[in-house]
Short mmCIF file of C-alpha atoms and ligand atoms in Angstrom, two decimals:
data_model
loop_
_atom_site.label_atom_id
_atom_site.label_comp_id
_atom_site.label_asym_id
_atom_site.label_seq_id
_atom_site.Cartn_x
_atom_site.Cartn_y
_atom_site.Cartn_z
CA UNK A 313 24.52 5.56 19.22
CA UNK A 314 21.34 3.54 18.88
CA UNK A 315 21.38 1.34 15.65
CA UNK A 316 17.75 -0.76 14.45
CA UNK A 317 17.04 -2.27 11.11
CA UNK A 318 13.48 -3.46 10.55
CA UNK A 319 11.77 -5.04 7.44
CA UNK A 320 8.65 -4.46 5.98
CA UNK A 321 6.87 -5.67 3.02
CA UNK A 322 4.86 -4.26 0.42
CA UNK A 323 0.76 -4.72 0.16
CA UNK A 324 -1.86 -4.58 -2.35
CA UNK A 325 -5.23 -3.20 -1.41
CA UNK A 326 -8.01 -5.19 -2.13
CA UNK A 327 -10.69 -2.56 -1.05
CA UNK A 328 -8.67 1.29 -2.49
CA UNK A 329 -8.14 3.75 0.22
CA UNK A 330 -8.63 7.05 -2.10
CA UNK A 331 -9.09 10.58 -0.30
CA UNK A 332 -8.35 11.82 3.08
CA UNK A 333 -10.76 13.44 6.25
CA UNK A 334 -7.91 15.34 7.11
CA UNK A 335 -5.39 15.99 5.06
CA UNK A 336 -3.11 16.99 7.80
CA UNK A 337 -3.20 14.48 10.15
CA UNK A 338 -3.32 12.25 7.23
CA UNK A 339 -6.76 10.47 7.67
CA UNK A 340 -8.11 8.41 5.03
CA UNK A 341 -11.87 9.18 3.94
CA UNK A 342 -12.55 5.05 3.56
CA UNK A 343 -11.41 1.58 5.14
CA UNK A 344 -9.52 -0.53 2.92
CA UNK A 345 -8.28 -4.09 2.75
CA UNK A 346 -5.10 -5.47 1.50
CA UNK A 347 -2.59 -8.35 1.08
CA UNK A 348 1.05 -8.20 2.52
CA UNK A 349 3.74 -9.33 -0.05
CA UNK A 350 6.24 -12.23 0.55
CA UNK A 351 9.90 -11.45 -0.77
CA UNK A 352 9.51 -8.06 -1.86
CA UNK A 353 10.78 -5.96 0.70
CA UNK A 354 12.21 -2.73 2.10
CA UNK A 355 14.86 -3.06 4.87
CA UNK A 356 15.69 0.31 6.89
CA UNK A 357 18.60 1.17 8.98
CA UNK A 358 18.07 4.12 11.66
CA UNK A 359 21.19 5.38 13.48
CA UNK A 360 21.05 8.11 16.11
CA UNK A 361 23.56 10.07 15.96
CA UNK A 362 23.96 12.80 19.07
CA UNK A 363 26.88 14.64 17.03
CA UNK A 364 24.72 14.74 13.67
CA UNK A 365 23.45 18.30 13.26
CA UNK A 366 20.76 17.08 10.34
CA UNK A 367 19.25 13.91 9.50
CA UNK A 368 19.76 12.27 6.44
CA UNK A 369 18.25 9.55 4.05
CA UNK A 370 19.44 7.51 1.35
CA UNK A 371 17.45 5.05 -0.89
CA UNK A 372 19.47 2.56 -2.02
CA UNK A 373 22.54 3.95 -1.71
CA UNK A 374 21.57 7.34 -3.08
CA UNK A 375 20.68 10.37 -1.30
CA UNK A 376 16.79 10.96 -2.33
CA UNK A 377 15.56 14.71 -1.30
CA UNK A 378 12.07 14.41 -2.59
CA UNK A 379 11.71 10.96 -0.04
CA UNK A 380 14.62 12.97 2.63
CA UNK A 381 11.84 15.89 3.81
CA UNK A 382 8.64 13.39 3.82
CA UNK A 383 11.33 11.16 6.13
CA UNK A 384 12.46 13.60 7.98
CA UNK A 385 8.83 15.41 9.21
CA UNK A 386 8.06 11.89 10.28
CA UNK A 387 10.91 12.00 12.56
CA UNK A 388 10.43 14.98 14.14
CA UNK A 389 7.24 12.86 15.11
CA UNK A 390 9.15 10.15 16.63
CA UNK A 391 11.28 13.34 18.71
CA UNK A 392 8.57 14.27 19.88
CA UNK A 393 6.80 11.43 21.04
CA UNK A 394 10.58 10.39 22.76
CA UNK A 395 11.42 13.64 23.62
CA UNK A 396 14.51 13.76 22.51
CA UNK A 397 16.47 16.12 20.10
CA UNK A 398 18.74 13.38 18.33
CA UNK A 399 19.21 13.30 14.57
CA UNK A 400 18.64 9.96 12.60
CA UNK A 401 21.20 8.80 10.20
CA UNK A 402 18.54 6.67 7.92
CA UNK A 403 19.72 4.20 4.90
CA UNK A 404 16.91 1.97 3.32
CA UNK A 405 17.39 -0.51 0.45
CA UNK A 406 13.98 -1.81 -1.72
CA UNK A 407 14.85 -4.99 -3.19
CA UNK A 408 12.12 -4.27 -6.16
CA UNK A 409 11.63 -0.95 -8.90
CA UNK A 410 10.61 2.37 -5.97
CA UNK A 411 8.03 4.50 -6.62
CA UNK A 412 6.72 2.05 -10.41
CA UNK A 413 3.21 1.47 -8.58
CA UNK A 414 4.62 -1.25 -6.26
CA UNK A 415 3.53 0.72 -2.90
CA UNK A 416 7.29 1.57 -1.63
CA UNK A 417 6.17 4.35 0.22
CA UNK A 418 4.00 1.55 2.33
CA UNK A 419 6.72 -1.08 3.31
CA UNK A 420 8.98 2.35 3.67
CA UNK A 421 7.37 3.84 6.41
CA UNK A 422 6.88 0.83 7.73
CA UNK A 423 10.45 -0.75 8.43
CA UNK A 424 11.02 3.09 8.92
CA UNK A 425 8.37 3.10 12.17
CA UNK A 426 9.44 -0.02 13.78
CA UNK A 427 12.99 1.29 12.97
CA UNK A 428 13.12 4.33 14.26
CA UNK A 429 11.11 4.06 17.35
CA UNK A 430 13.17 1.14 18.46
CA UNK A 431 16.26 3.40 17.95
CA UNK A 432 14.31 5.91 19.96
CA UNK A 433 13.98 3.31 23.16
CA UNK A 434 9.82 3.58 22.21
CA UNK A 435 8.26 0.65 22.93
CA UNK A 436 4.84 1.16 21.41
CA UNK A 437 2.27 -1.04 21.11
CA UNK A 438 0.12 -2.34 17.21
CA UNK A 439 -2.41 0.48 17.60
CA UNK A 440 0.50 3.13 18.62
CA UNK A 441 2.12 2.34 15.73
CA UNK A 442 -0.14 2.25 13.19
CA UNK A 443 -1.46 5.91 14.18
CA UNK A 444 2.60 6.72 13.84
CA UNK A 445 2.74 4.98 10.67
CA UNK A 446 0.02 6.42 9.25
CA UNK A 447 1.44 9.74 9.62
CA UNK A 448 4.16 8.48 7.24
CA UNK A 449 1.73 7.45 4.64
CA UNK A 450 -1.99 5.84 5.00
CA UNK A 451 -1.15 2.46 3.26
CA UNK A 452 1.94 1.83 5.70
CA UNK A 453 0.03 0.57 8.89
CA UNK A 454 -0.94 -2.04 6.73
CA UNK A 455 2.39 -3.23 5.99
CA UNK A 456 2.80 -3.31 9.59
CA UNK A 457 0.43 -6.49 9.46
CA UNK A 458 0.93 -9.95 7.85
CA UNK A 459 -1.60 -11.70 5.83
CA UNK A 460 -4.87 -9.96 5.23
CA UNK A 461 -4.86 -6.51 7.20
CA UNK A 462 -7.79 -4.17 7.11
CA UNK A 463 -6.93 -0.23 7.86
CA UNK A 464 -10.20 1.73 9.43
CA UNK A 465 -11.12 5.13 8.64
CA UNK A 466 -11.94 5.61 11.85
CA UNK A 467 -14.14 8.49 13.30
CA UNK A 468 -12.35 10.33 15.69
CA UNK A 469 -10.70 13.51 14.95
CA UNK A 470 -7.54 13.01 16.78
CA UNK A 471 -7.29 9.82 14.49
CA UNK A 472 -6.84 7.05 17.22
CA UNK A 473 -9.42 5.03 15.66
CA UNK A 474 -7.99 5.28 12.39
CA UNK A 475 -5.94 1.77 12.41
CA UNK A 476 -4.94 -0.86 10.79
CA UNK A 477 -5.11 -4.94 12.05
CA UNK A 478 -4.61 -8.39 11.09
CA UNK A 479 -7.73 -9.98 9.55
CA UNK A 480 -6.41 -13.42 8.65
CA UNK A 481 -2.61 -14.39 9.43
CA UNK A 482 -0.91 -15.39 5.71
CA UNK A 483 -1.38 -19.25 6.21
CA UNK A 484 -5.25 -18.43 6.03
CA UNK A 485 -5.38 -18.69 2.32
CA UNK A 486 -2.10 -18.89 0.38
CA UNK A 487 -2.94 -16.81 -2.87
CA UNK A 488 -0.36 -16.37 -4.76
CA UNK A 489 0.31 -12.51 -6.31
CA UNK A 490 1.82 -11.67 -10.45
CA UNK A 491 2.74 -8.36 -10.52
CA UNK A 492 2.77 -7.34 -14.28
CA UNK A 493 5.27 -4.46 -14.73
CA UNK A 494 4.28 -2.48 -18.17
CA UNK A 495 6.45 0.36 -17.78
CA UNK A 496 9.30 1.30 -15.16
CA UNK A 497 10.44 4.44 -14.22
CA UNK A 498 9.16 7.08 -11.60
CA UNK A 499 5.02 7.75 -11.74
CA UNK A 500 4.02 11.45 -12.83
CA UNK A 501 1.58 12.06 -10.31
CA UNK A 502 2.07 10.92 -7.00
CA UNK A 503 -0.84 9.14 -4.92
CA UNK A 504 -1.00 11.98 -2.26
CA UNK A 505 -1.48 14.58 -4.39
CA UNK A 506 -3.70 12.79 -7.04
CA UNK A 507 -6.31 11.42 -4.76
CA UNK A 508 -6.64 15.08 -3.51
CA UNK A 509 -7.47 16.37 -6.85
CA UNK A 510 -9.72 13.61 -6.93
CA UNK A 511 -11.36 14.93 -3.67
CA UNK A 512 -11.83 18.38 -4.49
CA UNK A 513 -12.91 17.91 -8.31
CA UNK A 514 -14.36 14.60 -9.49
CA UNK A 515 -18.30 14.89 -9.29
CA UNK A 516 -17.81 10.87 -8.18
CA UNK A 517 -15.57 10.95 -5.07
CA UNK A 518 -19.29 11.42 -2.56
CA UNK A 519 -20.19 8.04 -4.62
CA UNK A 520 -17.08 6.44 -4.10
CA UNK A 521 -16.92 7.15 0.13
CA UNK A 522 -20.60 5.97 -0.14
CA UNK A 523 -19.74 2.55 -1.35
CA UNK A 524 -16.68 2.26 0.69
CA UNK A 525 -18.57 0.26 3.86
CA UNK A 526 -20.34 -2.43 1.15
CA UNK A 527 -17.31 -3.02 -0.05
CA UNK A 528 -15.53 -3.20 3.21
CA UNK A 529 -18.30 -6.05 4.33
CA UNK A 530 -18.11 -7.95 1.18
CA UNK A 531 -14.23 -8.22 0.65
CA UNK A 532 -14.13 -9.45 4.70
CA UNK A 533 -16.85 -12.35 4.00
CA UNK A 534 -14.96 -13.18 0.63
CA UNK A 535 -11.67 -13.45 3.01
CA UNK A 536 -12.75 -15.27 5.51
CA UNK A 537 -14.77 -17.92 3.61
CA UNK A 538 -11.80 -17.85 0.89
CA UNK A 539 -14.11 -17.68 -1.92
CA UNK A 540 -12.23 -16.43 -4.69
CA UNK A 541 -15.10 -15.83 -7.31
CA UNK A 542 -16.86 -13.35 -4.90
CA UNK A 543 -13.52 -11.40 -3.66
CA UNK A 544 -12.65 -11.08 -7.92
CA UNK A 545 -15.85 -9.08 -8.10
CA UNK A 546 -15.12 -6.79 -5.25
CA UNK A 547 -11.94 -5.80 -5.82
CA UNK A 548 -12.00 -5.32 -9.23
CA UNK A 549 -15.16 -2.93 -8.75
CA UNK A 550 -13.30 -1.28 -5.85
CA UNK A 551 -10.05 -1.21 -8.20
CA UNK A 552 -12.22 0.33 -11.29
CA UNK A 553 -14.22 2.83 -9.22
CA UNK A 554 -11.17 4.10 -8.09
CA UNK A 555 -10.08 4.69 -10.96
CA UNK A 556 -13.41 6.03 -12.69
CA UNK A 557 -13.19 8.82 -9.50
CA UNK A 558 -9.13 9.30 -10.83
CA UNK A 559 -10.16 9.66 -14.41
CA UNK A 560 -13.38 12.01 -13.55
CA UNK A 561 -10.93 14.54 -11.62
CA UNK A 562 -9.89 17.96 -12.98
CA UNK A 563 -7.75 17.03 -14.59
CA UNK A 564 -8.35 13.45 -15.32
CA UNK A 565 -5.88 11.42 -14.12
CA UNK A 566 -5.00 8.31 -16.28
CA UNK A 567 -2.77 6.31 -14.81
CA UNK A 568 -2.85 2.96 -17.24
CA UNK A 569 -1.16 2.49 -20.69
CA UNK A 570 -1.87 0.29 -23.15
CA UNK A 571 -0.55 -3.16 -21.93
CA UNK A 572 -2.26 -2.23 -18.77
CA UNK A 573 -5.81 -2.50 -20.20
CA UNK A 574 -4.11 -5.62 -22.22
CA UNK A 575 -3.74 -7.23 -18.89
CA UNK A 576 -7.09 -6.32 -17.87
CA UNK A 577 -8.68 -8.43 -20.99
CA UNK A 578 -6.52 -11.37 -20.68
CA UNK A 579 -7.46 -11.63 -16.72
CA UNK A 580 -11.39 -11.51 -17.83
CA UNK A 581 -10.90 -13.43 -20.57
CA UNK A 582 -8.81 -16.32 -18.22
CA UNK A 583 -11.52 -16.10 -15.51
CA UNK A 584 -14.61 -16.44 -18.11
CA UNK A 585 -12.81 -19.40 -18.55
CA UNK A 586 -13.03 -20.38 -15.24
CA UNK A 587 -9.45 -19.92 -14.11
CA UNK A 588 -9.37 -18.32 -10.70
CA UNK A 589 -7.52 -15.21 -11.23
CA UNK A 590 -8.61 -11.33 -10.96
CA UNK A 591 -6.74 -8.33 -10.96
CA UNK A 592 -6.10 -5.07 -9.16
CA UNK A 593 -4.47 -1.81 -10.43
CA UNK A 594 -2.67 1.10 -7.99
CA UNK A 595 -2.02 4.77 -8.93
CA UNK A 596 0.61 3.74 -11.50
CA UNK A 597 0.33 1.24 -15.03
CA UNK A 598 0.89 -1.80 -13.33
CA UNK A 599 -1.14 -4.82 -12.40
CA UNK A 600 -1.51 -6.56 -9.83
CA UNK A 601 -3.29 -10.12 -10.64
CA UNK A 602 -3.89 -12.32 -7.88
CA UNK A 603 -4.53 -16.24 -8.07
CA UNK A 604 -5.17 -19.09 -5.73
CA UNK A 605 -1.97 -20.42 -5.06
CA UNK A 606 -0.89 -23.47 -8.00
CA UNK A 607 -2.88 -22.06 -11.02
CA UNK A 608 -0.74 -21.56 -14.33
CA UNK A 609 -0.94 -18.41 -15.79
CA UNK A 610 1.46 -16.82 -17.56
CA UNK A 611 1.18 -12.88 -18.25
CA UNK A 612 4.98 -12.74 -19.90
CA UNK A 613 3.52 -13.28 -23.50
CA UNK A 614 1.09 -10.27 -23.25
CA UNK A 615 2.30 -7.46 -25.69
CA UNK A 616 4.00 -4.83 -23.77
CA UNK A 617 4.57 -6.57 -20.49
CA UNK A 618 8.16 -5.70 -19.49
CA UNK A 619 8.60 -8.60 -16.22
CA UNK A 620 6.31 -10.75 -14.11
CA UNK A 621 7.46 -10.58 -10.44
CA UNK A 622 5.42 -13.61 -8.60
CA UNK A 623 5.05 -13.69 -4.96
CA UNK A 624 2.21 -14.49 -2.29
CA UNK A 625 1.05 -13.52 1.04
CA UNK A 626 3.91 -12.26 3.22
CA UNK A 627 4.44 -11.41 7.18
CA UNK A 628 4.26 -8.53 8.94
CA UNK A 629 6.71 -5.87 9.77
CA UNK A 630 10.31 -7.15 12.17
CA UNK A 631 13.03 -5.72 13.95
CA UNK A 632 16.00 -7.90 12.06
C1 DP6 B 2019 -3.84 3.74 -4.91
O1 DP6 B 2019 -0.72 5.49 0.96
O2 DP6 B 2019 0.57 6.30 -1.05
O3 DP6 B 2019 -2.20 2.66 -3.57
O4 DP6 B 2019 -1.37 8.48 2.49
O5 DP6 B 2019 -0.84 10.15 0.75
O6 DP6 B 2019 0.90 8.49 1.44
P1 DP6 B 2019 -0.57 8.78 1.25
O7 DP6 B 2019 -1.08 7.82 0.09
P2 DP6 B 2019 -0.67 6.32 -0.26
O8 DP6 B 2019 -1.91 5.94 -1.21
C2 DP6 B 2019 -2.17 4.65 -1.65
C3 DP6 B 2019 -3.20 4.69 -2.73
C4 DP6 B 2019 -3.40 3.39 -3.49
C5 DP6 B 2019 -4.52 2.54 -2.88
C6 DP6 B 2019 -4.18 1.76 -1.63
O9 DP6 B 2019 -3.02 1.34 -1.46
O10 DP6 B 2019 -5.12 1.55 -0.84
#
């Protein structure tokens, strides 16, 4: 029996992947850039088992069916690549809230690729397994990358172009990440299924693919010249046009509360100040605020906020 654990860490897009080419080999419509996480992380055992006659999955400790047949399609894909027959005995373990907005399914399928193609005696290379990943869930190939990681759309119809890479390794600029939790609990709508809605009813999503390569161009020259001012206004237009396409579909599709938009004011009203800090929102009612590394800025005394969890720019994905 072949036993791996690998680690993978959450990210934060910068620049929203929203909508799919093709929904079936799970191609996003747009680039997008993101952040890998320090300390949060998901760590995933994979066990082949030759006398197991199904796989199975737990999430911390619990069995998880919803999670079990997503996990278990993407290792017939592993099989299959392989060639081999063996069912997977898979535990992973999120040290932070699954499924609240904080991108689980990303560092997930993650550790769960590097995992579970090490059990399988693959040795594939970055581009291999981000098209694996992928399949898993479009934000994981990102998590497969340290530091700032940009994930192509890609043209192709097979999807080997549709990748993700490093831009900048972590030490490039050390921001440092508050993640302001306003509610816990399991989201209503899952990102899969909303940003199809989106797709097929808001009368924004053409806009939104349209703008996609701007943005793509201006978060990359914010990055790499670390200027902070110009990356706030980027990703918090790519953040709210996301969510202007969510909010257009059929039906809209609100995914903030009330401390949410809270956190929203306080950020503006901090960085018309001139305190370096902007903020970035996910399919869920959390934010994401992001600071250069050292600036004091406390979000706990905002009405509604339930926790801050502070981290900054983490590594890539690891065979532990
Ligand atoms: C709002 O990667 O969860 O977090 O490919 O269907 O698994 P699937 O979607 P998923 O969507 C992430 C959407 C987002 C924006 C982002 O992370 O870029």
């Amino acid at each position: 029996m072949a036993t791996v654990t690998a680690r993978a860490h959450p990210n934060i897009a910068l620049v929203k992947y929203w909508g799919k080419r093709d929904p079936v080999l799970n191609l996003p419509a747009v680039g997008s850039i993101s952040v890998t996480l320090s300390d949060m992380e998901t760590e995933t055992e994979v066990t082949l088992d030759p006398s197991a006659e199904a796989d199975r999955f737990t999430l911390d400790g619990a069995s998880a069916p919803a999670e079990a047949a997503r996990v278990g399609r993407f290792l017939d894909r592993v099989r299959e690549r392989a060639g081999i027959e063996t069912h997977a005995c898979v535990s992973s373990r999120n040290n932070f809230p699954t499924a609240a907005g904080l991108a689980s399914s990303a560092s997930g399928f993650a550790a769960l690729t590097v995992a579970a193609t090490r059990a399988a005696g693959l040795a594939l290379d970055d581009r291999e397994l981000s098209v694996l990943a992928r399949l898993g869930s479009g934000s994981a190939p990102r998590s497969l990358f340290g530091g700032f990681v940009e994930m192509s759309a890609g043209r192709s119809t097979s999807g080997a172009d549709a990748v993700a890479r490093q831009l900048h390794p972590p030490r490039h600029w050390p921001l440092t990440v508050r993640v302001a939790i306003t509610a816990s609990g399991r989201k209503q709508v899952g990102s899969t299924e909303a940003m199809q809605l989106s797709e097929r009813t808001s009368p924004f999503y053409g806009a939104w693919v349209e703008r996609n390569a701007a943005d793509l161009d201006e978060a990359r020259a914010a990055i790499a010249h670390r200027d902070l001012e110009r990356l706030a206004r980027v990703t918090e237009a790519s953040c709210l046009s996301m969510h202007a396409v969510a909010l257009s579909s059929e039906p809209g599709l609100l995914f903030w509360n009330g401390t949410t938009v809270r956190v929203i004011h306080e950020v503006r009203a901090a960085r018309a100040r001139g305190l370096p800090v902007f903020f970035t929102i996910d399919a869920g009612p959390q934010v994401k605020v992001f600071s250069e590394a050292g600036t004091s800025f406390a979000l706990e005394q905002v009405h509604g906020v339930e926790q801050v969890i502070e981290v900054g720019v983490g590594p890539g994905a690891e065979v532990v």
